[in-house]
Short mmCIF file of C-alpha atoms and ligand atoms in Angstrom, two decimals:
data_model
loop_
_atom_site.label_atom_id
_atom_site.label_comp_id
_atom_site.label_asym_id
_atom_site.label_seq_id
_atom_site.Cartn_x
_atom_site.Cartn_y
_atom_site.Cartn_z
CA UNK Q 296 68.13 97.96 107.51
CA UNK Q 297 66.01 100.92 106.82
CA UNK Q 298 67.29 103.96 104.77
CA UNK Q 299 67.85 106.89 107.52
CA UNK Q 300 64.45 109.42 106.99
CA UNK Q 301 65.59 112.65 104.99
CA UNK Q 302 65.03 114.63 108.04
CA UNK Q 303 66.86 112.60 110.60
CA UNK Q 304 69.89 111.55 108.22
CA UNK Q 305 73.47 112.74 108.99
CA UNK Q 306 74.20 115.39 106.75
CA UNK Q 307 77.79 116.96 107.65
CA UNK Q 308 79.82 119.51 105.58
CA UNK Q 309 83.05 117.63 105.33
CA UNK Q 310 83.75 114.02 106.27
CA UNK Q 311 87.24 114.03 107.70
CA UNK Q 312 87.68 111.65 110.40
CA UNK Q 313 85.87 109.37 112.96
CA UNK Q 314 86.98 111.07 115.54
CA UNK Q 315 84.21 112.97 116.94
CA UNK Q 316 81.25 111.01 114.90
CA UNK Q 317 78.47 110.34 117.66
CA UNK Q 318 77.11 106.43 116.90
CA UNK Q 319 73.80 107.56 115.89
CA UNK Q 320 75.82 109.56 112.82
CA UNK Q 321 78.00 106.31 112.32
CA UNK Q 322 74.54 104.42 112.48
CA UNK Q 323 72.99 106.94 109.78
CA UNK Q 324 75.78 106.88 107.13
CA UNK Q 325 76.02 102.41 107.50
CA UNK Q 326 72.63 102.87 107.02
CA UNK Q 327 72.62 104.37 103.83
CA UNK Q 328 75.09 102.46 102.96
CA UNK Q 329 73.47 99.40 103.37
CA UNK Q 330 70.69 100.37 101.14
CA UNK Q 331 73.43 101.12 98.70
CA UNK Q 332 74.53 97.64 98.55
CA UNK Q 333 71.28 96.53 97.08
CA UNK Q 334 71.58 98.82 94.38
CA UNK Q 335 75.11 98.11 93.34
CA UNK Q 336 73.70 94.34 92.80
CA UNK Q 337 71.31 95.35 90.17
CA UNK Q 338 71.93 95.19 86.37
CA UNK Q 339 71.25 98.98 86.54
CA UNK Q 340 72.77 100.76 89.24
CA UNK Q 341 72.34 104.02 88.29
CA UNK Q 342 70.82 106.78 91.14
CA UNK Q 343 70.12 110.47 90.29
CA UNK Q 344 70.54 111.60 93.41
CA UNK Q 345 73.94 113.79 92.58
CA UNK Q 346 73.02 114.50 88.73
CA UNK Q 347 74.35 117.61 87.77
CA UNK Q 348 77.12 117.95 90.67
CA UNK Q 349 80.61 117.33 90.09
CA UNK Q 350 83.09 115.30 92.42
CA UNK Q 351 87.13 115.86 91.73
CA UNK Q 352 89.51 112.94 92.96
CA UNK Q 353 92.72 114.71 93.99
CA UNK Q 354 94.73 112.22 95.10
CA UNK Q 355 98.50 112.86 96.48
CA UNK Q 356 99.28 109.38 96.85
CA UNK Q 357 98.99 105.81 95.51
CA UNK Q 358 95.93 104.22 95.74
CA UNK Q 359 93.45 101.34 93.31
CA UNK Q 360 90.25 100.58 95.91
CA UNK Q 361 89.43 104.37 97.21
CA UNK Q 362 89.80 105.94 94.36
CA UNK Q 363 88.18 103.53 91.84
CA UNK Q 364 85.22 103.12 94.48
CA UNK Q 365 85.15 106.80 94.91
CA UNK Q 366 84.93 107.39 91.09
CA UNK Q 367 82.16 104.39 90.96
CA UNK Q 368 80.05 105.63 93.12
CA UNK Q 369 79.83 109.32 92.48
CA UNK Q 370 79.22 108.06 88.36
CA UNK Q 371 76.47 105.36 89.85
CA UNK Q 372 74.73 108.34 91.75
CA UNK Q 373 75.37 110.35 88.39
CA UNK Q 374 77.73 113.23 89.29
CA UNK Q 375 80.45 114.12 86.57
CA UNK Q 376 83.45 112.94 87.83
CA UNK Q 377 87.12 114.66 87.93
CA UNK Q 378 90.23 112.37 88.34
CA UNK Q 379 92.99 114.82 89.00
CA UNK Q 380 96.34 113.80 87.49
CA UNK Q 381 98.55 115.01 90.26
CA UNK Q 382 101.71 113.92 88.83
CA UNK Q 383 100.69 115.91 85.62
CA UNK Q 384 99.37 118.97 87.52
CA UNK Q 385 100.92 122.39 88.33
CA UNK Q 386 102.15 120.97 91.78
CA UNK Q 387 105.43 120.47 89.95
CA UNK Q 388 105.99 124.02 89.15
CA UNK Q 389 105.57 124.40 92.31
CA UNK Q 390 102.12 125.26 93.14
CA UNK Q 391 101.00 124.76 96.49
CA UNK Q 392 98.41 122.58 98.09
CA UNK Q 393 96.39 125.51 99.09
CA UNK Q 394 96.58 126.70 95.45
CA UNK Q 395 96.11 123.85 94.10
CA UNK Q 396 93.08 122.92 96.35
CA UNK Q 397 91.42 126.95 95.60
CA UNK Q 398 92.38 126.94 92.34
CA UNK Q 399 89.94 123.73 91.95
CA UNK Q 400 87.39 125.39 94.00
CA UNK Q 401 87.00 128.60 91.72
CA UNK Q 402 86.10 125.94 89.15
CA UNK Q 403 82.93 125.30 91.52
CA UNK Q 404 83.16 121.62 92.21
CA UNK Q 405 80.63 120.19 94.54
CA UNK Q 406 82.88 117.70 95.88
CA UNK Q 407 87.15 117.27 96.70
CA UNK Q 408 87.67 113.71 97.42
CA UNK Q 409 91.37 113.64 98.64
CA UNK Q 410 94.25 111.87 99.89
CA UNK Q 411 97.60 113.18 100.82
CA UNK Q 412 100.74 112.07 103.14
CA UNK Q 413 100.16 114.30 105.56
CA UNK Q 414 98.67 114.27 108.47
CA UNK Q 415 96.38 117.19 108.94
CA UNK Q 416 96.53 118.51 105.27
CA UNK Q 417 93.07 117.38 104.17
CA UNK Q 418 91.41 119.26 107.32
CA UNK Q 419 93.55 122.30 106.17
CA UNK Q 420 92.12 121.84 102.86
CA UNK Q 421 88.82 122.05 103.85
CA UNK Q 422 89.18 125.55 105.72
CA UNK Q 423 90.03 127.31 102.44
CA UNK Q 424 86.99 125.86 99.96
CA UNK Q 425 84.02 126.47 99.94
CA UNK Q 426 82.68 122.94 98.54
CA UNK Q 427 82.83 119.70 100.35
CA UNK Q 428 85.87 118.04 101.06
CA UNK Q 429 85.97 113.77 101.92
CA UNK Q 430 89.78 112.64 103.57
CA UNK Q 431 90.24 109.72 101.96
CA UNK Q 432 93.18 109.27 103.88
CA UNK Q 433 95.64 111.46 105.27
CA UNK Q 434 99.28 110.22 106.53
CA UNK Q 435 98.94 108.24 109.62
CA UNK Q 436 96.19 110.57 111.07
CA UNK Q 437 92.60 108.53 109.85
CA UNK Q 438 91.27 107.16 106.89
CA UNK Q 439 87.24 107.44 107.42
CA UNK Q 440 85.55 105.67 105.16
CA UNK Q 441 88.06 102.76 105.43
CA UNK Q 442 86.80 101.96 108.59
CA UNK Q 443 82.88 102.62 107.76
CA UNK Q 444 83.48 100.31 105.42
CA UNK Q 445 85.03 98.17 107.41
CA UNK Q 446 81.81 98.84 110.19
CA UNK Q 447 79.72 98.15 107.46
CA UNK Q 448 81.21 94.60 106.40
CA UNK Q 449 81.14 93.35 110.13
CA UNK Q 450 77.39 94.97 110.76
CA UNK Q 451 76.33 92.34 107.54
CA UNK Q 452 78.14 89.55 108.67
CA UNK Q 453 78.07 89.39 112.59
CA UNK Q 454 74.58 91.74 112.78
CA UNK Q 455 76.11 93.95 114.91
CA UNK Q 456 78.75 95.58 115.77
CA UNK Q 457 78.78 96.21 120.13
CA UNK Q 458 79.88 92.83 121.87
CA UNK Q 459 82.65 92.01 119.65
CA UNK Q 460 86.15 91.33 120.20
CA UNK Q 461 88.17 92.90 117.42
CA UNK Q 462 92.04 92.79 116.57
CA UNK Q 463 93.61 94.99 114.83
CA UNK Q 464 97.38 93.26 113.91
CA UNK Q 465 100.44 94.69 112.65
CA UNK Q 466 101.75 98.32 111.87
CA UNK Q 467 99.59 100.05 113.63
CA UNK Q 468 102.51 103.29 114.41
CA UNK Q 469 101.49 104.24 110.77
CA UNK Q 470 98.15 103.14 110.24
CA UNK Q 471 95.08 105.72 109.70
CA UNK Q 472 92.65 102.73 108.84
CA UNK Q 473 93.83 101.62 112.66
CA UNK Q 474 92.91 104.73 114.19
CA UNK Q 475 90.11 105.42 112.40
CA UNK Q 476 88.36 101.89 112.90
CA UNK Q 477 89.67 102.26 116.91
CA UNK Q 478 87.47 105.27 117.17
CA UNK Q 479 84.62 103.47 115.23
CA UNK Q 480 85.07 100.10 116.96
CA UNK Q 481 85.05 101.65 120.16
CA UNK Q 482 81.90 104.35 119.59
CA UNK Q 483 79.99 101.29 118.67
CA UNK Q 484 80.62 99.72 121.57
CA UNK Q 485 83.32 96.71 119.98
CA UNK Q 486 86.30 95.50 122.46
CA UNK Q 487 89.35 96.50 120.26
CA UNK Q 488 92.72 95.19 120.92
CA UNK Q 489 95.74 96.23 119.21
CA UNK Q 490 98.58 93.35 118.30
CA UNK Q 491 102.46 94.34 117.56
CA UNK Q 492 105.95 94.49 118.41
CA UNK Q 493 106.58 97.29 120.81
CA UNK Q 494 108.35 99.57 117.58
CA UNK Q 495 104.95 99.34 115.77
CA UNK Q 496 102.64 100.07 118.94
CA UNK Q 497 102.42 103.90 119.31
CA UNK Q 498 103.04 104.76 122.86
CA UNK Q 499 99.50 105.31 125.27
CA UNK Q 500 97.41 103.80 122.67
CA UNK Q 501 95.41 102.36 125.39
CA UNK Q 502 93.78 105.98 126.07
CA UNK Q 503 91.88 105.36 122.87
CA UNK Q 504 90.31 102.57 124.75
CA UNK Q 505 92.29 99.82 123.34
CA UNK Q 506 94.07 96.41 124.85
CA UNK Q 507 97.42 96.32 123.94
CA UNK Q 508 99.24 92.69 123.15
CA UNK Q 509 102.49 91.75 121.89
CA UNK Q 510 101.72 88.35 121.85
CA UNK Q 511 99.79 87.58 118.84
CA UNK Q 512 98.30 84.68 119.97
CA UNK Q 513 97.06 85.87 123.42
CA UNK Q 514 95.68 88.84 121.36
CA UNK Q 515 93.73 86.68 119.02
CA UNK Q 516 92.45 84.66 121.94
CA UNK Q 517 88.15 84.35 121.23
CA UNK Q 518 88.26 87.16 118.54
CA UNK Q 519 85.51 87.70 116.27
CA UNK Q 520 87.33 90.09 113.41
CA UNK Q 521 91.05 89.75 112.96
CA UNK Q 522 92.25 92.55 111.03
CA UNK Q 523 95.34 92.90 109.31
CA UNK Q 524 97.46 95.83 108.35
CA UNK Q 525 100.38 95.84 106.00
CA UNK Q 526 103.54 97.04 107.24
CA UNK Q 527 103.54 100.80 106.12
CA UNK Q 528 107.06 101.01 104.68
CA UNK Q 529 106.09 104.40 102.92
CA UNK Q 530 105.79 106.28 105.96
CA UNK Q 531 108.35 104.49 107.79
CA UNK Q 532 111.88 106.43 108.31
CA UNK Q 533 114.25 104.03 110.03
CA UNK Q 534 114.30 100.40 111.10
CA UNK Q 535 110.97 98.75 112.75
CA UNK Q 536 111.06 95.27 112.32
CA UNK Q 537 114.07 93.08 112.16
CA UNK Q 538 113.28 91.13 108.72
CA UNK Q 539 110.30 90.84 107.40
CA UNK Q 540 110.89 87.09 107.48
CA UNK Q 541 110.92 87.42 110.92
CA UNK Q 542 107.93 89.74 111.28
CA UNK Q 543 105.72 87.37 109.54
CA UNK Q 544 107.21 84.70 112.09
CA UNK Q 545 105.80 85.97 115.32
CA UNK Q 546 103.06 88.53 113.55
CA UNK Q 547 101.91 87.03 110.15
CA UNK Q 548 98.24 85.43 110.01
CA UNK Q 549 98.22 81.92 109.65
CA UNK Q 550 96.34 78.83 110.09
CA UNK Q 551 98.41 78.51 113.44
CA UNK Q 552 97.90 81.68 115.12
CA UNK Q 553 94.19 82.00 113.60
CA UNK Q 554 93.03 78.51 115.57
CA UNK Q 555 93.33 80.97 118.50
CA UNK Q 556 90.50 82.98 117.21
CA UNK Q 557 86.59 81.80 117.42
CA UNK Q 558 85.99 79.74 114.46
CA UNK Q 559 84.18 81.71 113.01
CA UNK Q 560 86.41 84.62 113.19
CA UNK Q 561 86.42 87.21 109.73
CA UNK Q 562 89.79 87.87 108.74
CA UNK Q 563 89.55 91.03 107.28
CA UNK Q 564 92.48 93.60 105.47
CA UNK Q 565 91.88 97.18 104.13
CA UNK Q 566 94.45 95.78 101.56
CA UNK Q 567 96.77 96.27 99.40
CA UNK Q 568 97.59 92.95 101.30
CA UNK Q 569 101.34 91.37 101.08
CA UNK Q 570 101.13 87.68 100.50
CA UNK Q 571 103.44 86.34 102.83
CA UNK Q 572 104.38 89.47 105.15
CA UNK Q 573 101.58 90.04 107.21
CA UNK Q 574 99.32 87.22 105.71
CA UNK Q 575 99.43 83.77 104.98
CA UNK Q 576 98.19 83.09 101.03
CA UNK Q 577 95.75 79.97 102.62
CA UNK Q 578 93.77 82.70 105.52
CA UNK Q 579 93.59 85.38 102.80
CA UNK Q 580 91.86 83.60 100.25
CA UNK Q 581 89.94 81.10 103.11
CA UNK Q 582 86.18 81.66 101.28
CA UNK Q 583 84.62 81.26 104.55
CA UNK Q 584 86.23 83.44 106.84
CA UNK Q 585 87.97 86.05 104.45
CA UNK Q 586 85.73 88.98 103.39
CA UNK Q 587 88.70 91.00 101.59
CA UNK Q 588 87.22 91.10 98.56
CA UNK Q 589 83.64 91.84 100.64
CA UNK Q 590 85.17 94.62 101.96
CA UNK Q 591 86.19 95.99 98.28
CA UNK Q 592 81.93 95.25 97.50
CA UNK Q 593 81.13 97.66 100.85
CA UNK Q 594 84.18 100.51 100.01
CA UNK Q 595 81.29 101.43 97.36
CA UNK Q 596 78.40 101.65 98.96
CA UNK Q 597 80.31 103.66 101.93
CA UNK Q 598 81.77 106.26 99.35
CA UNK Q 599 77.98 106.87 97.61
CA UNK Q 600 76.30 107.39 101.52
CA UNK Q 601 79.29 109.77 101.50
CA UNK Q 602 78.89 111.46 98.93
CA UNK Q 603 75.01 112.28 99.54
CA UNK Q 604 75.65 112.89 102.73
CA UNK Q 605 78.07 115.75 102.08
CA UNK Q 606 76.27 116.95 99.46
CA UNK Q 607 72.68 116.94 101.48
CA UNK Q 608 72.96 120.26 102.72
CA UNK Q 609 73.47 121.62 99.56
CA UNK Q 610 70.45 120.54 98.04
CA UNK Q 611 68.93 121.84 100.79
CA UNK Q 612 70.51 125.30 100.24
CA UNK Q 613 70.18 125.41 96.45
CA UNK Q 614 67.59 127.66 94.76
N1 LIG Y 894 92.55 100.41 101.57
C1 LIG Y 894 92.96 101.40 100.74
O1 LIG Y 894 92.90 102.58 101.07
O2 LIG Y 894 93.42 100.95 99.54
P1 LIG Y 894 93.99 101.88 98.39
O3 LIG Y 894 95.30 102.46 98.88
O4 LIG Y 894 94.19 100.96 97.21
O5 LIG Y 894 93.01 102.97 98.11
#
């Protein structure tokens, strides 16, 4: 794939969900991605393009891939790089987010890559700073560059991304990485269907353009991505699933309900994955349909096209 031209490439303020993102700006950012990937082989991987800018992780929640990759690539693109202690920060006395986020901002970052349990409070965020803000996942609402990532994995591998029949299995009541890859999938012009029990099925998903199945193994019928979500006990309050013994009984992935799937299906999982809960150890290490680990490679390359896009405009603007 080409690198987007400097003039035509997709250059927003904020990234903060899918929702909205015309396929032509999807297109633009896996493009730059891809070129990314290239360089993140290399023995040297280091780009200039955001020397002298400085990207703070502030990250309310748990998290190893988006934060690591996030950190990776703003250091392989060489910006200075913040990782925000929040458990050590002034949020304990009792600061607020707002404070918190405008206290960062009079520092003059360039960048605030953030996560935080609710939804909403990244796109809040962003109102009240002046530099650019990336959600890197907030509560159930969307998790962006999850699912360009995700986009970007199944654009390699299948070389495209319109056509295909996708499932998405498991929690997805709690799941931004579902709703943002529904909006992606769909935009691109991928067949998404949605696999559950009824308590872990948000009600009217189908106006997002989705199939809904509570059968897993009518759902996985022909499917060219299977992808699995962990059940999303943080965010759950109350009872959705009888045991998980049972859950992985009628909605775990294994080598039974996958032979439903095309054979050469991609069993994919925006991890952390649960051995045994929502996925069988034998389909989650399977070397020639799992791309879990490929996925990791891609969450990279996604956060650097990111990060220049973001911080395009102000290059532009700067004296
Ligand atoms: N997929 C994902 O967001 O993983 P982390 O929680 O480890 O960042």
């Amino acid at each position: 794939m080409n690198a987007p031209d400097a003039n035509t490439r997709f250059a927003p303020r904020h990234i903060l969900g899918i929702e909205g993102l015309s396929p032509d700006q999807i297109t633009s950012l896996l493009d730059a991605a891809d070129g990314f990937v290239a360089l993140n082989r290399r023995r040297e991987k280091k780009g200039e393009s955001l020397r002298g800018l400085t990207v703070i992780n502030l990250f309310f929640e748990t998290s190893t891939r988006t934060q690591t990759s996030f950190e990776m690539a703003a250091k392989r693109l060489g910006a200075d790089v913040i990782n925000m202690s929040v458990a050590t920060s002034s949020i304990y006395k009792g600061e607020s987010l707002i404070d918190t986020a405008m206290t960062l901002n009079a520092m003059r970052p360039d960048v605030l890559v953030v996560r935080h349990p609710h939804s909403g409070a990244v796109e809040l965020l962003s109102q009240k700073v002046t530099c650019a803000v990336i959600n890197c996942g907030d509560g159930s609402h969307e998790h962006p560059t999850q699912a360009l990532l995700d986009a970007l994995t199944i654009r390699r591998r299948k070389g495209t991304i319109a056509g295909l029949v996708v499932t998405i299995c498991g929690d997805i009541a709690h799941s931004r990485v579902a709703r943002s890859n529904i909006h992606l999938l769909t935009a691109m012009g991928a067949r998404v269907r949605v696999v559950g029990p009824p308590t872990l099925i948000p009600a009217m998903i189908e106006r997002m353009g989705v199939e809904v199945f509570h059968d897993m193994v009518a759902g996985l019928a022909d499917a060219d991505i299977v992808m699995m979500l962990r059940l999303q006990l943080e965010r759950m309050h109350g009872t959705f699933v009888p045991s998980l013994r049972e859950n992985f009984h009628f909605y775990g992935l294994d080598e039974d309900k996958l032979a439903a799937a095309k054979p050469d299906a991609l069993i994919m999982h925006p991890g952390p994955i649960n051995r045994g809960v929502e996925i069988d150890t034998s389909v989650a290490d399977d070397i020639d349909r799992s791309v879990i680990t490929e996925q990791v490679e891609m969450g990279v390359a996604v956060r650097m096209a990111c990060l220049e896009a973001v911080t395009a405009h102000q290059e532009a603007a700067s004296p």
